[in-house]
Short mmCIF file of C-alpha atoms and ligand atoms in Angstrom, two decimals:
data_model
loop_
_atom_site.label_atom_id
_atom_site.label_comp_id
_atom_site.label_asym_id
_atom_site.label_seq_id
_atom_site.Cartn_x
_atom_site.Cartn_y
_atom_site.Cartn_z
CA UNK T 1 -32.43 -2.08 98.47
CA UNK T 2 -32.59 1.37 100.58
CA UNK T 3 -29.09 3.17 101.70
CA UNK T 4 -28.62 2.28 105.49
CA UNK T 5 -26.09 3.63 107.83
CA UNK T 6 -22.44 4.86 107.63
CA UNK T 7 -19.90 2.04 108.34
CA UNK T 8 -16.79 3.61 107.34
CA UNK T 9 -15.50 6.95 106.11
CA UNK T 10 -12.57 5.94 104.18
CA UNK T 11 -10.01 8.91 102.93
CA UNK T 12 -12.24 9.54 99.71
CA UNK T 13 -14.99 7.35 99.81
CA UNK T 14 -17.82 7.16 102.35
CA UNK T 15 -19.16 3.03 103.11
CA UNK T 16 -22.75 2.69 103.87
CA UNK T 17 -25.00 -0.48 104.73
CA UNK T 18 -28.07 -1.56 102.99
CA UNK T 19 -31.06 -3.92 103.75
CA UNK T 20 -29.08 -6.66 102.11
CA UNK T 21 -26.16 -7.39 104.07
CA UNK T 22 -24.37 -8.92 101.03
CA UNK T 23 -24.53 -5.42 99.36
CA UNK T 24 -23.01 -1.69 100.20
CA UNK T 25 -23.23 1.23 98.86
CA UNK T 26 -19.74 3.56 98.02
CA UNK T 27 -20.04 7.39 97.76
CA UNK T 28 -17.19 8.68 96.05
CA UNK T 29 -16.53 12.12 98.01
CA UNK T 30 -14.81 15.30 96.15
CA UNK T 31 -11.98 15.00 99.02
CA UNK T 32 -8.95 14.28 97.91
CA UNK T 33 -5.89 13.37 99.96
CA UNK T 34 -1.85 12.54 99.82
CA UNK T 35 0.84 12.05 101.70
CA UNK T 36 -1.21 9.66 103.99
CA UNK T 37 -3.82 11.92 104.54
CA UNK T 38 -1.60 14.93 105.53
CA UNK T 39 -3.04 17.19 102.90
CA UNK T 40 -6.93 17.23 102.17
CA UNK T 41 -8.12 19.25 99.60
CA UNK T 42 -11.77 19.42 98.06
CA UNK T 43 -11.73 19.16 94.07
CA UNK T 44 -15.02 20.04 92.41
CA UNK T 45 -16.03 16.72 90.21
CA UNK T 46 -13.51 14.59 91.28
CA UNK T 47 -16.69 11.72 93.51
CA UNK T 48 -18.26 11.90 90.11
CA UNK T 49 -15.50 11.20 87.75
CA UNK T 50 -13.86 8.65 89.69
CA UNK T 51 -17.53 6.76 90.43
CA UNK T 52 -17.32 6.94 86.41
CA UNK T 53 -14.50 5.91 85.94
CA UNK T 54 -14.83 3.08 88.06
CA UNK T 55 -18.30 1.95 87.04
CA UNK T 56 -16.37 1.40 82.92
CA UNK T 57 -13.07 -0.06 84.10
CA UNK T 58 -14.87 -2.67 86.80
CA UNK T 59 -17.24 -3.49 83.83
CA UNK T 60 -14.23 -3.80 81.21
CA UNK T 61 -12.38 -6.52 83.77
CA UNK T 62 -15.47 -8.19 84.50
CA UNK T 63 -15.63 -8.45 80.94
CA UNK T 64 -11.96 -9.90 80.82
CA UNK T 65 -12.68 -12.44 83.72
CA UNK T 66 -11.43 -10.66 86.48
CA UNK T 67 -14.44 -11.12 88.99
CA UNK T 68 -14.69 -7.67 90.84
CA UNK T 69 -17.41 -6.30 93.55
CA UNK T 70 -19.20 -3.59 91.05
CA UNK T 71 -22.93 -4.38 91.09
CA UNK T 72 -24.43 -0.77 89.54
CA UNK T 73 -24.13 2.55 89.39
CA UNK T 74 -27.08 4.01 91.51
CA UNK T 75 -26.10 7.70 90.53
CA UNK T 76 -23.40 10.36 89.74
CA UNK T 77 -21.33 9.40 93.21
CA UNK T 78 -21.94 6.51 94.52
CA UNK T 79 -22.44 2.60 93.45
CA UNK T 80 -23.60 -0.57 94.83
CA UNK T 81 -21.03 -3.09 95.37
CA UNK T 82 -20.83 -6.66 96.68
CA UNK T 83 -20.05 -6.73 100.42
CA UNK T 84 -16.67 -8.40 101.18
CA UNK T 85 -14.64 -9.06 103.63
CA UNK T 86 -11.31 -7.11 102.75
CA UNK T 87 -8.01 -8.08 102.96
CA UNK T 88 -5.32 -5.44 104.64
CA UNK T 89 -2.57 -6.53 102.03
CA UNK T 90 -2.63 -3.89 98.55
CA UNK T 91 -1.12 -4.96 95.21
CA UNK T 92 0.99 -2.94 93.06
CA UNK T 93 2.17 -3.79 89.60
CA UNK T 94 4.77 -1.31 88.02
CA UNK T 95 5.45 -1.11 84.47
CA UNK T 96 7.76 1.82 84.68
CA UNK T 97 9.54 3.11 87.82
CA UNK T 98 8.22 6.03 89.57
CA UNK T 99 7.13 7.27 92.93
CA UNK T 100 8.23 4.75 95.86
CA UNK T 101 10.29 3.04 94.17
CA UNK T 102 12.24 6.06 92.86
CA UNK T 103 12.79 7.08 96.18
CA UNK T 104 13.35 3.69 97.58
CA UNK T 105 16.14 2.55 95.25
CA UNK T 106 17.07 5.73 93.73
CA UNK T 107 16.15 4.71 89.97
CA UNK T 108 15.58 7.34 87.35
CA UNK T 109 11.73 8.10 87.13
CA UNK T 110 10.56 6.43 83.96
CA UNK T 111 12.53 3.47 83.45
CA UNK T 112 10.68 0.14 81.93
CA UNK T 113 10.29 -2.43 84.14
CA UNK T 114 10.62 -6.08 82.33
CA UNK T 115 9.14 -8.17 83.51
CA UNK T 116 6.63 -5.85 85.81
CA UNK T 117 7.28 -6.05 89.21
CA UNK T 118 4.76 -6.40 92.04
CA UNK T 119 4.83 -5.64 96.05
CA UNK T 120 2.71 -5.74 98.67
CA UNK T 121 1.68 -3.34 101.21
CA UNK T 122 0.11 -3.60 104.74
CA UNK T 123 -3.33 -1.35 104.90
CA UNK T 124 -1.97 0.42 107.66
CA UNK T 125 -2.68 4.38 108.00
CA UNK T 126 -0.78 4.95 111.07
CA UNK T 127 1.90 2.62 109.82
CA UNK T 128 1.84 4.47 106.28
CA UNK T 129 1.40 1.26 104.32
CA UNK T 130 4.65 -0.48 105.09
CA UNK T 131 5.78 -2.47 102.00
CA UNK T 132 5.69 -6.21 103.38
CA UNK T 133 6.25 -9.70 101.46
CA UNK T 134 4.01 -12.99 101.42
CA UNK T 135 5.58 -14.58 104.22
CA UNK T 136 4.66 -12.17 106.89
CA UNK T 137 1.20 -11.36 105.09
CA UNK T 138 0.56 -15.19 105.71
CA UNK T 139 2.91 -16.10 108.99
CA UNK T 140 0.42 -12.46 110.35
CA UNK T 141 -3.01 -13.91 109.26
CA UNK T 142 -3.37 -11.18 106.55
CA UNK T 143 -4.24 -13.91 103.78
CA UNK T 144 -3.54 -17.43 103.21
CA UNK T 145 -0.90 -18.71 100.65
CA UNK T 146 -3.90 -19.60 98.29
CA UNK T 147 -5.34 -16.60 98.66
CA UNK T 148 -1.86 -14.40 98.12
CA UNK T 149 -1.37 -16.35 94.48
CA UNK T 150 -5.19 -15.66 93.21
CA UNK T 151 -4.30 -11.85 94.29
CA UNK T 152 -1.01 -12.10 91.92
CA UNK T 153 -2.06 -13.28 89.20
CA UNK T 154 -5.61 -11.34 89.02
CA UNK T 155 -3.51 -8.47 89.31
CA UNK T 156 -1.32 -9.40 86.65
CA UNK T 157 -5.03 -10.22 84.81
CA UNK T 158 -5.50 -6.66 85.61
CA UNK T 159 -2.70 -5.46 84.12
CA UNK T 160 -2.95 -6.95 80.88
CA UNK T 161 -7.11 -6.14 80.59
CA UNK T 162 -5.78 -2.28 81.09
CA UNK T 163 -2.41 -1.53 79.34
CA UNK T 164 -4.10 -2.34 76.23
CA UNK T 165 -6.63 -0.47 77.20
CA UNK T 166 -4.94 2.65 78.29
CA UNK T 167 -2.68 1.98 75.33
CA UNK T 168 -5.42 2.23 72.69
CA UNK T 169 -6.22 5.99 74.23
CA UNK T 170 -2.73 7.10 73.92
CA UNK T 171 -1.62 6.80 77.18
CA UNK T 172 0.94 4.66 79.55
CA UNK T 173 -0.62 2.47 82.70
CA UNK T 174 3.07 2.87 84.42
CA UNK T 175 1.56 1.63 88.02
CA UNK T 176 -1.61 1.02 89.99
CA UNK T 177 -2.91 -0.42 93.46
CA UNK T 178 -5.24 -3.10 94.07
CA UNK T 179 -7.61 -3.97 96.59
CA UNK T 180 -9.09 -7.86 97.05
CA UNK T 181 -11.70 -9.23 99.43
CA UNK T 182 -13.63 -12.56 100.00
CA UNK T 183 -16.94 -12.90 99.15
CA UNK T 184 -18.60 -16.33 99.27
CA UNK T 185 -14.60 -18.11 99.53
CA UNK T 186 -13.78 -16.01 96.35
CA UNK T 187 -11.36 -13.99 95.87
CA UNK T 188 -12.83 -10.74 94.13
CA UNK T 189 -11.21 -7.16 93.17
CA UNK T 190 -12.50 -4.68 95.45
CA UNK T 191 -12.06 -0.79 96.37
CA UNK T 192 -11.80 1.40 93.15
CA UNK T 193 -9.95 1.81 90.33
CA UNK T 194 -9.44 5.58 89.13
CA UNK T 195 -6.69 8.47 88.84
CA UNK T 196 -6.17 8.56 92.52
CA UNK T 197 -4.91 4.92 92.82
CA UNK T 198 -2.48 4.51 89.43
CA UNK T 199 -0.07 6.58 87.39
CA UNK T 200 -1.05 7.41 83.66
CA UNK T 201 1.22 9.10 81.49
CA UNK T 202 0.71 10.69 77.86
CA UNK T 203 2.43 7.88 75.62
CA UNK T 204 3.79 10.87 73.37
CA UNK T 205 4.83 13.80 75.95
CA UNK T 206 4.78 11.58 79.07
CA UNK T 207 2.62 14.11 80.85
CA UNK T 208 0.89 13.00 84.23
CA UNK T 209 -2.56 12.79 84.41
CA UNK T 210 -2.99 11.03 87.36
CA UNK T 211 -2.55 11.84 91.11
CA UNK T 212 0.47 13.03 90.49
CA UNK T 213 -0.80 16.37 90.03
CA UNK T 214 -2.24 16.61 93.38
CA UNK T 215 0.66 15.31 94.97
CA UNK T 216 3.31 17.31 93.34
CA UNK T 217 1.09 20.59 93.06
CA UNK T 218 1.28 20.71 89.07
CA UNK T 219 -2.17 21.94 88.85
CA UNK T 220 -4.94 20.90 86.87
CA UNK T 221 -5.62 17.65 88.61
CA UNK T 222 -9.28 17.21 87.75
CA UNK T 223 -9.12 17.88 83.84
CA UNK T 224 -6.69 15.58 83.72
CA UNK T 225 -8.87 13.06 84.92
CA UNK T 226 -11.75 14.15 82.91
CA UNK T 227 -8.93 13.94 79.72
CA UNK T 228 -8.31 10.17 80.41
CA UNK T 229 -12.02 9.61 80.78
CA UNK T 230 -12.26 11.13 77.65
CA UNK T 231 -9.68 9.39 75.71
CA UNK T 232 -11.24 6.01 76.86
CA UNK T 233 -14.99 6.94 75.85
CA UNK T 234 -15.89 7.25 79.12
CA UNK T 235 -19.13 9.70 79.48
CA UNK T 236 -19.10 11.87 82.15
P1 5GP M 301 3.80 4.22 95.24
O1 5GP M 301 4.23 2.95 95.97
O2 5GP M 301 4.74 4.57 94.13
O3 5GP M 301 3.51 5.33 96.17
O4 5GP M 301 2.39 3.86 94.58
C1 5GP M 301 2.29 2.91 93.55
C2 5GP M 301 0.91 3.03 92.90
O5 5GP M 301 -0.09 2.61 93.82
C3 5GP M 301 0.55 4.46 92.51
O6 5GP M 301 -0.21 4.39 91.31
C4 5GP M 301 -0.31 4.96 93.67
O7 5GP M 301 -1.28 5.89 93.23
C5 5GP M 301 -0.97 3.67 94.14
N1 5GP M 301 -1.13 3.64 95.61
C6 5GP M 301 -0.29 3.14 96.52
N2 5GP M 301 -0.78 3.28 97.76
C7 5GP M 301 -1.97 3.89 97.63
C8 5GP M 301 -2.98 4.30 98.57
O8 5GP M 301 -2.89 4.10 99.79
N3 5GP M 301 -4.08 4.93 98.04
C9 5GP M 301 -4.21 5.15 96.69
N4 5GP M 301 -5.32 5.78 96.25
N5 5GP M 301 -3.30 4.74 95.79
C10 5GP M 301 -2.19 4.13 96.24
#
C-alpha cells in the first residue's frame, strides 16, 4: 500500500490517502497546540511518542473488545489506520473534575466523580467545540440514536480497559476524549489516544503529566509523556 496524497492537516496530525481507499495513513507531527489552536509550539519527540503511545493503547482495547481503526505502525510517526467516516460529536468521560468543568461549574480541581460523567462536544474549531447533548447531535444529523449509545458505552469500555491500566503504572486516568467513525455500519474508535487528548495524574503526588503542561506552561511537557510511556512498558 504506497502513501498517497494529503487529505487533511489536522492540528497535530497530518491525513494522507493510500492505494486502498479503505486505509490512511496518520503522521503524528511534533506541533503541538492549545487553546483551540491559539498557541502552536514545536516539541522535539512529541509525533513519535504519541504514534507510540497510540500504536500500545489501540492494541490494549482491541485486546479488551473495543474495535478501534489501528491497522500498524509503518514507522516512528505515522500509522496505517482503517478509513472511516468520522463523526463531528467527541466523548469525554471524567473520573475526577478538572479543566472545563472546573471552570464551567466552579468545582474544586480534583474532586471524584461517582459515577463518571460523560458529555459531548460538537467538532467545531471555529465554534471551539461547543458542549452539546444527544438530542441535538441526532435532531442535527451528527449521529443516529443507535449510533450515540454504541459511542457511550464503548467509551465507558474505554474507560474501564485504561484506569486499570493507568492504575497498575501508578498513575490516575482523571479524563480523556474520544473520537468514533463508521466503517462498514460499525461503529469503531478512531483519532488517537495519547497525552494531548486525556489528563494523567501521579496517583501519589497528583502531578500532571499530560497536556496540562503545555497548556498551563509548567514545563517539561515531553518527559512527562515519555514518563507515562515508561511506567506502562511502552518502548520508545
Ligand atoms: P476539557 O473539556 O476539560 O477541556 O477536556 C476534557 C478532556 O478531553 C481532556 O483530557 C482534554 O485533553 C480532552 N479534550 C477535549 N477536547 C479536546 C480536543 O479538541 N483535542 C484534544 N487533543 N483533547 C481534547
Amino acid at each position: 500500500m504506497e502513501k498517497q496524497q494529503l487529505l487533511y492537516k489536522g492540528k497535530a496530525k497530518s491525513v494522507y490517502e493510500t492505494t486502498d481507499t479503505d486505509y490512511l495513513i496518520l503522521h503524528f507531527r511534533d506541533d503541538t497546540s492549545a487553546f483551540n489552536g491559539e498557541r502552536v509550539e514545536q516539541l522535539a519527540r512529541k509525533g513519535q511518542v504519541n504514534n507510540k503511545f497510540n500504536a500500545y493503547i489501540m492494541q490494549k482495547l482491541a485486546e479488551g473488545g473495543v474495535e478501534t481503526h489501528f491497522e500498524k505502525q509503518l514507522s516512528d510517526d505515522e500509522v496505517l489506520v482503517k478509513r472511516l467516516e468520522m463523526i463531528p460529536v467527541e466523548c469525554v468521560v471524567r473520573n475526577y473534575s478538572a479543566g472545563s468543568m472546573v471552570r464551567r461549574l466552579g468545582v474544586e480541581e480534583g474532586m471524584k466523580l461517582t459515577p463518571p460523567t460523560y458529555e459531548l462536544f460538537y467538532k467545531d474549531d471555529a465554534l471551539g467545540d461547543p458542549m452539546v447533548n444527544e438530542s441535538q447531535s441526532i435532531a442535527l444529523g451528527w449521529a443516529t440514536a443507535e449510533q450515540l449509545a454504541d459511542m457511550k458505552a464503548l467509551t465507558f469500555k474505554v474507560n474501564e480497559i485504561l484506569t486499570e491500566l493507568f492504575d497498575q503504572g501508578g498513575m490516575i486516568l482523571v479524563d480523556f476524549k474520544l473520537e468514533f467513525g463508521v466503517f462498514k455500519d460499525r461503529i469503531v474508535l478512531g483519532d488517537e489516544f495519547s497525552p494531548d487528548g486525556c489528563r494523567i495524574w501521579d496517583k501519589e503526588t497528583k502531578k500532571k503529566l499530560d497536556k496540562d503542561r503545555f497548556r498551563q506552561s509548567l514545563g517539561d511537557v515531553i518527559e512527562a509523556y515519555e514518563e507515562v510511556a515508561n511506567r506502562l512498558g511502552i518502548e520508545l
